[in-house]
Coordinates of C-alpha atoms and ligand atoms in Angstrom, one line a residue:
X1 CA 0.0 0.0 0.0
X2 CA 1.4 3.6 -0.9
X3 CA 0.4 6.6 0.4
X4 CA 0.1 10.3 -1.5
X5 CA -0.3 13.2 0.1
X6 CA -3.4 15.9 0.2
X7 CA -1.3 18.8 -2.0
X8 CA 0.1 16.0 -4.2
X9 CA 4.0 15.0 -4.3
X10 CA 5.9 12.0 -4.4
X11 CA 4.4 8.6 -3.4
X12 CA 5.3 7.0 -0.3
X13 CA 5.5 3.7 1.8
X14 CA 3.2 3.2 4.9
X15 CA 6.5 3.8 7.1
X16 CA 7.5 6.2 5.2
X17 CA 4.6 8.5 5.9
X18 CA 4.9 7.3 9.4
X19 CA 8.1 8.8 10.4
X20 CA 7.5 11.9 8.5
X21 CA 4.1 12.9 9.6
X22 CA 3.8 15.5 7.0
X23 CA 5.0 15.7 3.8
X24 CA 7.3 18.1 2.9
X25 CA 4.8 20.5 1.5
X26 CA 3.0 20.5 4.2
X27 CA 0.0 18.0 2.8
X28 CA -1.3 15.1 5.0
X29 CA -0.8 11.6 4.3
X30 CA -3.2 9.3 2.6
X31 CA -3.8 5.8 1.6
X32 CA -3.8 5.7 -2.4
X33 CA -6.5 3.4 -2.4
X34 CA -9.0 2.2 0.5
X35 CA -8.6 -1.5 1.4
X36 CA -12.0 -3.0 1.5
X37 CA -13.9 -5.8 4.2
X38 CA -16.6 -7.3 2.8
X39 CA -19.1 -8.9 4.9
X40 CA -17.9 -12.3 5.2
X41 CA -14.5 -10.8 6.7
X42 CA -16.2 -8.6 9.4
X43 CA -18.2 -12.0 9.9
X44 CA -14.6 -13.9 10.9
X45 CA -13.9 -10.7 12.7
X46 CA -17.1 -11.3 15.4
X47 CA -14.4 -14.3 16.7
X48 CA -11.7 -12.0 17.3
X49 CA -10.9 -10.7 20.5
X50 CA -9.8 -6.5 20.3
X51 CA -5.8 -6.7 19.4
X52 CA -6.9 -9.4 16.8
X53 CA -9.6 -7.2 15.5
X54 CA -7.1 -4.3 15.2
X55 CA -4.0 -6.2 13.3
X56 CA -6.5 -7.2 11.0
X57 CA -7.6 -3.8 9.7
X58 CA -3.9 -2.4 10.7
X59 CA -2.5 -5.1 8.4
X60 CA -4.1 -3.9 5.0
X61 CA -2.4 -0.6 5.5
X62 CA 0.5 -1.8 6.7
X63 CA 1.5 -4.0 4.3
X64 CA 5.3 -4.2 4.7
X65 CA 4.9 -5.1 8.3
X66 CA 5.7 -8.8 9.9
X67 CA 1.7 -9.7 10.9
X68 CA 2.7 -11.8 13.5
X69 CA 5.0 -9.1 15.5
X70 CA 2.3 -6.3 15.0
X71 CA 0.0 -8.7 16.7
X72 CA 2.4 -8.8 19.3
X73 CA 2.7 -5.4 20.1
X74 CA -0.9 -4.9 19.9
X75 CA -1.5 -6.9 22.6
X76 CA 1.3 -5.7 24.5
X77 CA 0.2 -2.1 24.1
X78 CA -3.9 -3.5 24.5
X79 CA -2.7 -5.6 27.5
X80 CA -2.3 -1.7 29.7
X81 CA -5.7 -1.4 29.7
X82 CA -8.1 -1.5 32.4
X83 CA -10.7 -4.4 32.5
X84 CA -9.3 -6.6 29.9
X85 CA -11.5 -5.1 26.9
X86 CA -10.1 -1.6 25.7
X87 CA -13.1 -0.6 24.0
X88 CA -16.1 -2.1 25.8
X89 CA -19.9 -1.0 24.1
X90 CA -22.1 -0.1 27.1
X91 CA -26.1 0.1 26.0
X92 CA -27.7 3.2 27.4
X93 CA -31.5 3.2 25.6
X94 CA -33.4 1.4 22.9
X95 CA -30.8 2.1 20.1
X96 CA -28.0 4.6 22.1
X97 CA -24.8 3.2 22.9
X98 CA -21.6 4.4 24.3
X99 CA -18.2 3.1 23.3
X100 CA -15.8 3.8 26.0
X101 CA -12.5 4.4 25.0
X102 CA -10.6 5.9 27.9
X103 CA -10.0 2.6 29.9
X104 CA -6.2 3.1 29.1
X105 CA -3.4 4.5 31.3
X106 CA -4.1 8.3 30.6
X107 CA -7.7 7.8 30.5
X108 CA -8.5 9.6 27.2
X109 CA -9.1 7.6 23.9
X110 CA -5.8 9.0 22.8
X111 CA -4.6 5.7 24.4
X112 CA -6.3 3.7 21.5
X113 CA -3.7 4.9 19.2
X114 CA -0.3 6.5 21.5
X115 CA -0.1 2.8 23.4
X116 CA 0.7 1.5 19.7
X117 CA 2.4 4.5 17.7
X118 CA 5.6 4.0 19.4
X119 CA 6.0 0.3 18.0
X120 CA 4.6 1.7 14.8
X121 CA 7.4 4.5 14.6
X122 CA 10.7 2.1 15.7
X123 CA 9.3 -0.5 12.9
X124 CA 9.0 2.7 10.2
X125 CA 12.4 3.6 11.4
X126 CA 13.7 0.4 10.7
X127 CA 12.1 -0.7 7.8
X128 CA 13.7 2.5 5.9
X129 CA 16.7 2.2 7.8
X130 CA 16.8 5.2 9.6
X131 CA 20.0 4.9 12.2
X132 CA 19.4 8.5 13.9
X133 CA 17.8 9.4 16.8
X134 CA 14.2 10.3 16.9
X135 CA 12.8 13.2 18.4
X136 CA 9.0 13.1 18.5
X137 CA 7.5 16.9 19.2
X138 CA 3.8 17.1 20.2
X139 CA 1.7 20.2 20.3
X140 CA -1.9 19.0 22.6
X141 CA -4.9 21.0 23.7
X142 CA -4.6 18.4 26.8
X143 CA -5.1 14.6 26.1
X144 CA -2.4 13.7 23.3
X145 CA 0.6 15.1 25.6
X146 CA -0.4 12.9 28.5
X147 CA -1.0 10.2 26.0
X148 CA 2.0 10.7 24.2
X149 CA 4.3 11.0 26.6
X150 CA 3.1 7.8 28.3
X151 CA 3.7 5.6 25.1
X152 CA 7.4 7.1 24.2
X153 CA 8.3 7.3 27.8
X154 CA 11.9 5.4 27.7
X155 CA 12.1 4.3 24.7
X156 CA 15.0 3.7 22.8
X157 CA 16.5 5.9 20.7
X158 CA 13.7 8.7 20.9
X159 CA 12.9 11.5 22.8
X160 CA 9.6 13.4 23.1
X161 CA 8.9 16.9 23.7
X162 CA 5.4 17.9 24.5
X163 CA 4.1 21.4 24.1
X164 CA 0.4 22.5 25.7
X165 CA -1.6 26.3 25.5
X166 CA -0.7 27.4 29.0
X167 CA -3.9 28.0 30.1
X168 CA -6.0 26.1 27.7
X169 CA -5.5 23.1 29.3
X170 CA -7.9 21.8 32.8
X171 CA -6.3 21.4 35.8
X172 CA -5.7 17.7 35.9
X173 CA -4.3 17.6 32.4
X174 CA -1.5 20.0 33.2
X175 CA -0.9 18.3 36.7
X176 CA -0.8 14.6 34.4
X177 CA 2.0 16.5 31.8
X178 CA 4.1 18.2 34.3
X179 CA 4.6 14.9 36.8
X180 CA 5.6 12.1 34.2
X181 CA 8.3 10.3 34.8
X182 CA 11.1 8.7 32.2
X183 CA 14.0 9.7 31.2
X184 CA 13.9 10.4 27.4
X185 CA 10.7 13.4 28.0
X186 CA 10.3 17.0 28.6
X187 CA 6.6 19.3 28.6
X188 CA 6.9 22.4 28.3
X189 CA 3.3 25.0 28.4
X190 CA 3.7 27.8 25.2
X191 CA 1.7 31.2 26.0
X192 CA -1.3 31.4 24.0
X193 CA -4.2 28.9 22.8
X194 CA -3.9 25.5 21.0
X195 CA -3.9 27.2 17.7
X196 CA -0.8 29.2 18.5
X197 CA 0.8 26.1 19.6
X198 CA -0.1 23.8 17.0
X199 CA 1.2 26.6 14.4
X200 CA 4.6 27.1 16.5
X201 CA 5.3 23.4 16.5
X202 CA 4.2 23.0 12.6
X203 CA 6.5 26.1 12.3
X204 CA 9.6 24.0 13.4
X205 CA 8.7 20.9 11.3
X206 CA 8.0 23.5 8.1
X207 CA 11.7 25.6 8.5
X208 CA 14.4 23.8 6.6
X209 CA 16.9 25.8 9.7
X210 CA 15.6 24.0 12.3
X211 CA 15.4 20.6 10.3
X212 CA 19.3 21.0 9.2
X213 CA 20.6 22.3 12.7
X214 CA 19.1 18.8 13.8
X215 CA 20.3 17.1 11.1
X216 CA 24.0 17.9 12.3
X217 CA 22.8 16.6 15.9
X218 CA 22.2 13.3 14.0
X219 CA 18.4 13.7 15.2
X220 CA 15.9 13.2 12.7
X221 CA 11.8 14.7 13.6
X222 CA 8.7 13.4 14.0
X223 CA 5.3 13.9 15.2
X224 CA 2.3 11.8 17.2
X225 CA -0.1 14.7 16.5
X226 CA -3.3 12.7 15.0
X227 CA -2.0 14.0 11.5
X228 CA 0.6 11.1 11.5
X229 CA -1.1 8.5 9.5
X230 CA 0.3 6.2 12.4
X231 CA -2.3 7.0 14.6
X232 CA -5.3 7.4 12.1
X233 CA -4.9 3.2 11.9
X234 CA -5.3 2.6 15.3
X235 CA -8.3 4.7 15.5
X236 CA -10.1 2.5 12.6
X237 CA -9.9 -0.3 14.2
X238 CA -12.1 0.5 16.9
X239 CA -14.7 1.4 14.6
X240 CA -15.0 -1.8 13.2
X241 CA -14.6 -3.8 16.8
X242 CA -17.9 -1.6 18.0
X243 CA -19.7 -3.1 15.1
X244 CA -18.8 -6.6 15.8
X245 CA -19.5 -6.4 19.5
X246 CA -23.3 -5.1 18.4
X247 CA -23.5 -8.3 15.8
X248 CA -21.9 -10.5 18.6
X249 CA -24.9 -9.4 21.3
X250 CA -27.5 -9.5 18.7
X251 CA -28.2 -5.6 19.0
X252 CA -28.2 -5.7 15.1
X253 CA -28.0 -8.6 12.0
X254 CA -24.6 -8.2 10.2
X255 CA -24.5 -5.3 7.7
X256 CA -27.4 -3.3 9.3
X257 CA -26.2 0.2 9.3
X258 CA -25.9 2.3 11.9
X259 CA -24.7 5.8 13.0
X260 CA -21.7 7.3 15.3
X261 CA -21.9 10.2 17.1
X262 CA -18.0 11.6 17.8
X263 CA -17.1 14.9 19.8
X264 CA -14.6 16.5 17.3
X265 CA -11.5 18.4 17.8
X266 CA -8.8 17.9 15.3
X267 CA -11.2 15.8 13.2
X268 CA -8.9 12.7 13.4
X269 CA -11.8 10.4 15.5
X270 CA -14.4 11.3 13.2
X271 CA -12.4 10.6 10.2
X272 CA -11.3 7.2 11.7
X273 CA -15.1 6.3 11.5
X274 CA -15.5 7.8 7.9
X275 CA -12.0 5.7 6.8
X276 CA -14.0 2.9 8.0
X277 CA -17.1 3.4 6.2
X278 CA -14.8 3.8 3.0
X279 CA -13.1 0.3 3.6
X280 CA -16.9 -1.2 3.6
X281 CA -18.0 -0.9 7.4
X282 CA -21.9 -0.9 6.8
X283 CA -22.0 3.1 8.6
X284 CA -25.3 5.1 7.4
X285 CA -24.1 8.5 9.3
X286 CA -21.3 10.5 10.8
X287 CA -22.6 13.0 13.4
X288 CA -19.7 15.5 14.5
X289 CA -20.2 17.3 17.6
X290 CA -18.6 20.7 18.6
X291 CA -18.8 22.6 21.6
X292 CA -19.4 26.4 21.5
X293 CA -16.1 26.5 19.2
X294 CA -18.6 25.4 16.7
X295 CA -16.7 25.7 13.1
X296 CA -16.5 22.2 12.3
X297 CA -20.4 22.4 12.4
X298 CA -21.1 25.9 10.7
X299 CA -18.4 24.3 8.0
X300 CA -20.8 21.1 7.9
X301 CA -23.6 23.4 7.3
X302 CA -22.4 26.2 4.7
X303 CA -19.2 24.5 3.2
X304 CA -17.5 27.7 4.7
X305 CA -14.6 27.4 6.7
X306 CA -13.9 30.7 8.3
X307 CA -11.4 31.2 10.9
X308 CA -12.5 35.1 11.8
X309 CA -14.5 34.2 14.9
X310 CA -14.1 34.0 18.9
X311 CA -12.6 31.5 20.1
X312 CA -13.9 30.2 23.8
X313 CA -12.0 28.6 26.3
X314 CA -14.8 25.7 27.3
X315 CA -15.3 22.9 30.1
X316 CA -14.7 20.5 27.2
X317 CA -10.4 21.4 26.7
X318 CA -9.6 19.4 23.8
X319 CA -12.2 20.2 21.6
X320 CA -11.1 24.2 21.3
X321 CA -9.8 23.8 18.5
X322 CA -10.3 26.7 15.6
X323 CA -7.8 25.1 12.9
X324 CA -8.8 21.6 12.7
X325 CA -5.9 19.8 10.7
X326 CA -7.6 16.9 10.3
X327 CA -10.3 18.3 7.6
X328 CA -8.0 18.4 5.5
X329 CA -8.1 14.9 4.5
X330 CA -11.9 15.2 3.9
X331 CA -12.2 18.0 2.0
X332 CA -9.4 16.4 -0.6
X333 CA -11.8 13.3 -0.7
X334 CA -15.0 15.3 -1.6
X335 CA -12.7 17.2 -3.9
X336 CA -12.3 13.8 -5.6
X337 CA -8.6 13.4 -4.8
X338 CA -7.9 16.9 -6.0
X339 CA -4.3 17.8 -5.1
X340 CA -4.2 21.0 -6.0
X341 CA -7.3 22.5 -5.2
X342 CA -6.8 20.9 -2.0
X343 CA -3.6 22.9 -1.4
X344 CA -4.9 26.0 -3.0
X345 CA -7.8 26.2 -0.3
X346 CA -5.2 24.9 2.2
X347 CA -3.1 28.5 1.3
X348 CA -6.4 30.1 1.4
X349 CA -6.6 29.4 4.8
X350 CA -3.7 30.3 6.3
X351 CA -3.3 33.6 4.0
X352 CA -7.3 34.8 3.9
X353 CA -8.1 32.8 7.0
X354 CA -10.9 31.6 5.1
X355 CA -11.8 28.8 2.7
X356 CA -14.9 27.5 0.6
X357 CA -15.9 24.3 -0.9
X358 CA -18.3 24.0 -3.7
X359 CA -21.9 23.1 -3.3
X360 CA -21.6 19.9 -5.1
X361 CA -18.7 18.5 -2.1
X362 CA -20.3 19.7 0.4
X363 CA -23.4 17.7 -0.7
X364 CA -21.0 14.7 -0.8
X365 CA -19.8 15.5 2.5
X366 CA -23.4 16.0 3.7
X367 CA -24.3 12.2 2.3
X368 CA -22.6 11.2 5.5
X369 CA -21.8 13.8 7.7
X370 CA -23.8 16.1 10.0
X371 CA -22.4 18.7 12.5
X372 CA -24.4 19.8 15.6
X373 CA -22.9 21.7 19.0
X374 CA -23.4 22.3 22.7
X375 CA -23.1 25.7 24.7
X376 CA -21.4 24.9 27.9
X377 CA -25.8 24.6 29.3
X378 CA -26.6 22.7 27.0
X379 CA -23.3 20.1 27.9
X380 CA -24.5 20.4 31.5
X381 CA -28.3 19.6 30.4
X382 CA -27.2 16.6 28.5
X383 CA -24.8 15.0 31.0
X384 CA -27.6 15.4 33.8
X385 CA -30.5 13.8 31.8
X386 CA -28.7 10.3 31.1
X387 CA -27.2 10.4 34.7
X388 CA -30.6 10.9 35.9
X389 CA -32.2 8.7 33.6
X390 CA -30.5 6.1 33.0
X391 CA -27.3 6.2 36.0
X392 CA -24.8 7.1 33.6
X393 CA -21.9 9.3 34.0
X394 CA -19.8 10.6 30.9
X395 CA -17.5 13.2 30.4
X396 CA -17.4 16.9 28.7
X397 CA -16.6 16.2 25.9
X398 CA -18.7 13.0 25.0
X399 CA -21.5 15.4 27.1
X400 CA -21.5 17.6 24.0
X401 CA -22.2 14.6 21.3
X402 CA -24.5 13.4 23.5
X403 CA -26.9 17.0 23.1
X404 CA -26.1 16.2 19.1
X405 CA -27.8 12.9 19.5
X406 CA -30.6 13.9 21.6
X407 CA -31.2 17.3 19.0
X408 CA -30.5 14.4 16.2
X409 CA -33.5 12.5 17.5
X410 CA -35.5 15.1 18.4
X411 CA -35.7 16.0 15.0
X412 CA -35.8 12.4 13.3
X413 CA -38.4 11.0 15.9
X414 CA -39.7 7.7 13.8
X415 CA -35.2 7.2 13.3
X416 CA -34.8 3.5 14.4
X417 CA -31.1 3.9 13.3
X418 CA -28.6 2.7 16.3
X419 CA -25.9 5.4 17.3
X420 CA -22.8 4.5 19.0
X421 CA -21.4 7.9 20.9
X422 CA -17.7 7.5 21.0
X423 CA -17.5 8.5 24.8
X424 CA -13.4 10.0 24.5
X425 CA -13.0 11.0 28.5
X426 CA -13.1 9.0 31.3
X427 CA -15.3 11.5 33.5
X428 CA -12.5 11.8 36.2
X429 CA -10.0 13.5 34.1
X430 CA -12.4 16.5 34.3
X431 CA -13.9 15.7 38.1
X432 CA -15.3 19.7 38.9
X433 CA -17.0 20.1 35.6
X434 CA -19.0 17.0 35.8
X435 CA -19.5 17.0 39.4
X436 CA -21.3 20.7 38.9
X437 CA -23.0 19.0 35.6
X438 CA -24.5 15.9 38.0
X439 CA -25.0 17.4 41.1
X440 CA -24.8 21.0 40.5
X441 CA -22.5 20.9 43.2
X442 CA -19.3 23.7 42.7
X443 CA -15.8 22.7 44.0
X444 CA -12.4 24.9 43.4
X445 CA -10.2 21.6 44.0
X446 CA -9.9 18.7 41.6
X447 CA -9.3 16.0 44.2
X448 CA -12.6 17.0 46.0
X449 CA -14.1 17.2 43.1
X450 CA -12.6 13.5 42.2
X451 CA -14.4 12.6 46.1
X452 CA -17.4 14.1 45.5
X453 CA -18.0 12.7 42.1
X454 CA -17.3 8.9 43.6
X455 CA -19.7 9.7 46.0
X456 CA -22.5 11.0 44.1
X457 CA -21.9 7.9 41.5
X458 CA -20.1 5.4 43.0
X459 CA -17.2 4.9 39.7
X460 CA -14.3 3.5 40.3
X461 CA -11.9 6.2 40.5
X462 CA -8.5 5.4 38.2
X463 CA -5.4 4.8 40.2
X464 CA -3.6 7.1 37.3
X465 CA -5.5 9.7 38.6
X466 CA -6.0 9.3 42.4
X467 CA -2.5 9.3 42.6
X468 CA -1.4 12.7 40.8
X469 CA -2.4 14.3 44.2
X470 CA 1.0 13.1 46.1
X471 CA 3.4 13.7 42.8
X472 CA 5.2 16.8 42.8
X473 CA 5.5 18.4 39.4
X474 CA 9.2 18.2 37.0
X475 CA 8.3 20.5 34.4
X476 CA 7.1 23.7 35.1
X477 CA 8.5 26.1 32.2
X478 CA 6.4 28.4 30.3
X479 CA 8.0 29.6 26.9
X480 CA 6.9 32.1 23.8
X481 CA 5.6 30.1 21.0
X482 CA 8.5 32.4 19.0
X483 CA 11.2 30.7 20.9
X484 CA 10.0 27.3 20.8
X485 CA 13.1 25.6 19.1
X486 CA 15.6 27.3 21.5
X487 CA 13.9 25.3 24.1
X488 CA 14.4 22.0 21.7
X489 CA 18.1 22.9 21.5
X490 CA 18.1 23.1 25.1
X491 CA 16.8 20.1 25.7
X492 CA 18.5 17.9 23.5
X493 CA 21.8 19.2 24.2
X494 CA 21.0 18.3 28.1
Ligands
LIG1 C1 -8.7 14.8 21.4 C2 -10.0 14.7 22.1 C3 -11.2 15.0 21.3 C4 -11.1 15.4 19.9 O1 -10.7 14.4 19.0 P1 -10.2 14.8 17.6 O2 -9.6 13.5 17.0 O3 -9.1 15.8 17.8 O4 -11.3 15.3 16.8 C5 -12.4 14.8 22.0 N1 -12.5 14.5 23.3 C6 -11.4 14.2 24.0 C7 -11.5 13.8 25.4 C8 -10.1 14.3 23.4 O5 -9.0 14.0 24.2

């Protein structure tokens, strides 16, 4: 399997695109052609426990790849979950369902993918015989730090470098950055929002300076932001596992459709889901939910993307997001694989802030796709009514998809259509927010907010968590995004 890139270029090999990330004209990586799964395969896929599952899909992009040591690794990395299933289905009504993704050891479903890119990366590395070090830099609004930094901690012949918006991420995101351990890692927060942080650290990978000056060093970069094709794959999988567990319980008859329901940041979960409908996953409808940074949604509505507009700091972190890199890779599709367009608009946007898509994509797009949003009320609203209904708990984040689901069937009321919500936060990582959500009780600290929460609902609290109260933070610089390569100098020259 090759892979071309979104403003067109040179072909590549699966680990090629891996270690690079982006392409060197700044385009995203894409497969040339979607593998397909018919419906006998996802029938022998019902057998398959979750790793299984995963090599499976993973294997028809991955080609090159021994099959028998990615298996390996996937259950190694599968193995640090919680509760032996990484991606359990939980039935909330009639035809609702939440898949649970943050039962690994940062607790956000950034684990479904960071747990398994480090393996993915060494093997790239090897397979085109790279001999240098690698240094892995990662821009996060909050989760994909944590995440990251948990799957490269110590390993061999990397080190990661983690930059977050100073005060765009919550409270127990910073306090899970600033106290990891391992030797081979260093966080540092950048002034301004995740935007401005993203840009700085595309900045570095974009200037042929910085790239040489490491060069010399003998240290080659790469990136674990969810525009590295390497943790697209991961993401797929799940997709595909959530169907078989609704086949497997008899929810549905293999190749019913059915809908999922994804808060949406960076657009990289969503467009896991839409990769899987491409290879043949029997999917009827995407529904992306935003939160009061709603221009994924108004872009889902009008085919505008416009960047001029407020951007709000929210209770759900890693969803404000303005620039969502992501999109990229679905407007080339509805653009039917156009290169050039796709880099024109891409200039668009970064020059006029501003791009538009013609009425006949965004009709494509709209074939599968709808956008919806929550105000930070309407979050609240949502989370309460399924804790009160039905005693469950979910997080911010999954809070908003879940008011996108309810307005979806509100409006559809005869749908019979099942939707999974992809739940993306266990609810402790954000304890004071969904505390005031099912209680309406207020707390300034996190770890009585953590108390009170397991009081009012009984959930096991994570040990990943509990503990962060008796660590004392390592990392506790704050730099200008201008200056972020003097602090990568600094810290591999250490
Ligand atoms: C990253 C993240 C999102 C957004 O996912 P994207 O792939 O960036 O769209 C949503 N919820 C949580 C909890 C996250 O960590």
């Amino acid at each position: 399997m090759q892979f071309i890139s979104t403003r067109g270029g040179k072909k590549v090999t699966a680990a090629e695109a891996i270690v690079k990330g982006l392409s060197e004209n700044g385009g995203l990586y894409v497969p040339e052609t979607f593998p397909s799964v018919s419906l006998e395969e996802l029938e022998s896929m019902l057998e398959m426990d979750y790793p299984e599952r995963c090599a499976h899909v993973l294997k028809k992009y991955l080609a090159e790849f021994d099959g028998a040591e990615l298996l390996t690794a996937l259950k190694n990395a599968y193995g640090k979950f919680a509760g032996g299933d990484p991606a359990p289905l939980v039935r909330l009504d009639d035809n609702i369902y939440m898949l649970e993704l943050w039962h690994g050891p940062t607790c956000a479903f950034k684990d479904m993918a960071l747990t398994v890119l480090p393996y993915l990366l060494r093997k790239s590395c090897d397979l085109c015989g790279i001999k240098e070090e690698i240094l892995v830099l990662v821009a996060t609004s909050g989760d994909t730090g944590k995440a990251a930094l948990e799957g490269f901690k110590d390993a061999p012949g990397v080190k990661i470098m983690v930059f977050y918006p100073s005060d765009g991420v919550s409270k127990m995101q910073k306090l899970q950055m600033n106290t990891q351990d391992g030797k081979n890692v260093n966080v540092v927060a950048v002034r301004g929002n995740f935007d401005d942080c993203q840009t700085a650290v595309k900045g570095i990978f974009s200037n042929p300076d910085c790239v040489k000056t490491l060069r010399e060093k003998n240290i080659i970069l790469s990136s674990a932001n969810s525009i590295n094709f390497g943790r697209l794959a991961p993401q797929i999988a799940y997709y595909f596992s959530a169907y078989c567990d609704l086949v497997s319980s008899d929810q549905i008859a293999l190749g019913d459709l059915i809908d999922f329901a994804v808060p949406t940041g960076n657009f990289g979960n969503v467009l896991a889901a839409y990769y899987a409908k491409l290879m043949g996953l029997p999917v009827r409808r995407l529904h992306c939910a935003s939160n009061e940074n709603r221009i994924i949604a108004d872009f889902l509505a009008t085919g505008e993307y416009d960047l001029e507009r407020e951007f709000y700091k929210t209770t759900s972190p890693s969803m404000d997001i303005l620039i969502s890199s992501n999109l990229e890779r679905l407007i080339f599709e509805a653009s039917g694989r156009n290169a050039a367009l796709t880099a024109e608009r891409m200039a668009g946007l970064k020059k006029d802030r501003h791009y538009k898509i013609t009425a006949e994509e965004l009709e494509k797009i709209k074939e599968t796709f709808d956008g919806g949003s929550a105000n930070e009320d309407e979050c609240v609203e949502a989370m309460y009514d399924v804790f009160v209904d039905v005693g469950y708990t979910m997080d911010t984040h999954t809070g908003c998809a879940m008011k996108v689901v309810q307005d979806w069937f509100e409006k559809n009321k005869k749908d019979q259509t099942n939707v999974v919500i992809v739940s993306t936060a266990n609810p402790y990582k954000f304890p004071q927010d969904v505390l005031y959500a099912v209680t309406g009780n207020d707390v300034k600290d996190s770890f009585k907010g953590i108390k009170r929460l397991h009081a009012a609902t009984a959930m096991a609290v994570p040990k990943c968590l509990k503990e962060l109260k008796d660590k004392t933070p390592r990392f506790t610089k704050t730099a200008d995004r201008k200056k972020l390569f003097a602090e990568v100098l600094e810290f591999i020259e250490k």
